[in-house]
Amino acid sequence: MEFSSKLLENAVNEVSQLPGIGKRTALRLVLHLLRQPNEQTDALSQALQMMRNNIKFCKSCNNISDLEVCEICSNPNRDIGLICVVEDVRDVMAIENTSSFRGLYHVLGGKISPMDGIGPHDLNIKLLVDKVKEGKVKELIFALSSTMEGDTTNFYIYKQIQDYDVDISTIARGVSVGDELEYADEITLGRSIVNRVPFEASLKL
Amino acid sequence: MEFSSKLLENAVNEVSQLPGIGKRTALRLVLHLLRQPNEQTDALSQALQMMRNNIKFCKSCNNISDLEVCEICSNPNRDIGLICVVEDVRDVMAIENTSSFRGLYHVLGGKISPMDGIGPHDLNIKLLVDKVKEGKVKELIFALSSTMEGDTTNFYIYKQIQDYDVDISTIARGVSVGDELEYADEITLGRSIVNRVPFEASLKL
């Protein structure tokens, strides 16, 4: 791509560093900003810099927060004996939206993935193991993606805490609510039969 | 969407103002920046602000430029009697890539579109009409998109300059090179037959 302006070229190059955004999309976004008042670009730039430089991670669960300890961890109404292990803040938001979980979270910050150069020591696993060793945790729920990386991470953590007195569970895998059975993949469908639920219990949900 | 941090929420809100980027994509982009060194966010923010605050538009053709007069307009090897009328800088870049045009450009900055509240006076039309009135322009090529808005804009300009001594042409519409005939829409195919080209002339391209 040949640009008529260095300023334009720099802006497009920086925007196209973002994942899933190529040069053409970057150019479209930058030209959009050019058509808007200067204030919009200023607000965007400042919001990104403020966020990047000032954001904190909760000391207890590693979730993104504006405080030292996040609102969930400091909420006295939540069950501190129940911890849900998730990959990142999006998973916390998704589970909070369901309003069906009243315990605390533990945000790992990723999954073990040798292909991407992410090992156990790049994740926030030690803090979780320490929590379990302290003996305050009664149940741990693994809620990572059902992929090779997710399963590896689950197993790595399991090996470190299996000798402690803690129940370990993983979220149920099965056919999505509202989905046609014929479109479910065979592994999911198989698991949903093995892990079937008493009908009367399912009526209460 | 419930955010655990105001800083995160602000950043997501600003990014999701960009066209074609929803809240979920914005969150994905912002979380990506959080995983990268601070310097990447700083570079992105600065490039956008520098671009927005310092970019110039060529006095002659209205193309984006770092100089008062852009490199194309100030190039003595280009034919100043031939002007290609385009919508924005992307069209200039696309035509320059073909290396088949040696004239100058005139960037309108959009198309007449009452639906979007864009009238003739929001575009850079007067400067073009003035150029034609000065008598230096021998031929004008309309290279706007072949849409209702593009055709309206072409016609609006045509009405203002039709009494002056200038040839007015429009880029050819026809079946794309490499395309199967059966997939071409009927209007395009019809135009490609009406505007057929002598075979021997086509061999020289």
XYZ file of C-alpha atoms in Angstrom, chain B residues 103-191:
89
model
C -3.037 12.741 -14.881
C -4.020 14.462 -11.642
C -6.808 13.665 -9.177
C -9.588 15.653 -7.609
C -10.829 14.234 -4.295
C -14.446 15.173 -3.547
C -14.436 13.822 0.012
C -17.675 11.880 -0.432
C -20.762 11.607 -2.617
C -24.007 13.576 -2.639
C -26.267 11.575 -0.327
C -29.384 13.260 1.069
C -30.044 10.167 3.214
C -26.793 10.818 5.100
C -27.298 14.585 5.063
C -24.470 15.159 2.577
C -25.291 17.859 0.020
C -23.164 19.346 -2.793
C -21.844 22.060 -0.477
C -20.339 19.498 1.889
C -18.142 18.260 -0.931
C -15.161 19.801 -2.626
C -17.040 20.509 -5.879
C -16.576 24.274 -6.224
C -12.785 23.965 -6.484
C -13.221 21.458 -9.327
C -15.669 23.678 -11.217
C -13.273 26.617 -10.800
C -10.429 24.536 -12.282
C -12.585 23.758 -15.318
C -13.617 27.412 -15.704
C -9.943 28.425 -15.779
C -9.727 26.403 -19.010
C -6.623 24.339 -18.183
C -8.502 21.050 -17.925
C -8.897 19.136 -21.204
C -10.548 15.992 -19.915
C -12.386 15.030 -16.739
C -12.823 11.340 -15.844
C -15.567 10.484 -13.356
C -14.412 7.536 -11.226
C -17.097 7.411 -8.530
C -18.819 4.234 -7.392
C -21.591 3.098 -9.699
C -24.387 3.737 -7.186
C -27.312 6.129 -7.058
C -25.220 8.545 -4.997
C -22.273 8.282 -7.383
C -24.469 8.862 -10.444
C -26.184 11.833 -8.750
C -22.839 13.405 -7.938
C -21.562 12.873 -11.502
C -24.690 14.489 -12.910
C -24.546 17.455 -10.512
C -20.976 18.227 -11.563
C -21.778 17.629 -15.235
C -24.611 20.229 -15.179
C -22.213 22.882 -13.874
C -19.465 22.356 -16.419
C -21.292 21.171 -19.543
C -21.042 24.591 -21.222
C -17.263 24.723 -20.901
C -14.784 23.294 -23.371
C -13.892 20.059 -21.556
C -14.248 16.381 -22.475
C -16.122 14.442 -19.828
C -15.818 10.679 -19.559
C -16.589 8.027 -16.994
C -14.647 4.846 -16.243
C -15.843 1.767 -18.153
C -18.365 -0.561 -16.527
C -18.121 -4.176 -17.577
C -17.391 -7.732 -16.560
C -14.358 -7.958 -14.244
C -11.207 -9.484 -15.698
C -11.083 -13.135 -14.581
C -14.819 -13.312 -13.806
C -17.139 -15.958 -15.225
C -19.804 -14.389 -17.458
C -22.655 -16.286 -15.794
C -22.015 -14.549 -12.447
C -22.076 -11.000 -13.835
C -25.272 -9.068 -13.031
C -27.462 -8.173 -16.017
C -26.906 -4.397 -15.905
C -23.137 -4.812 -15.948
C -23.327 -7.414 -18.696
C -25.695 -5.200 -20.728
C -23.359 -2.218 -20.425
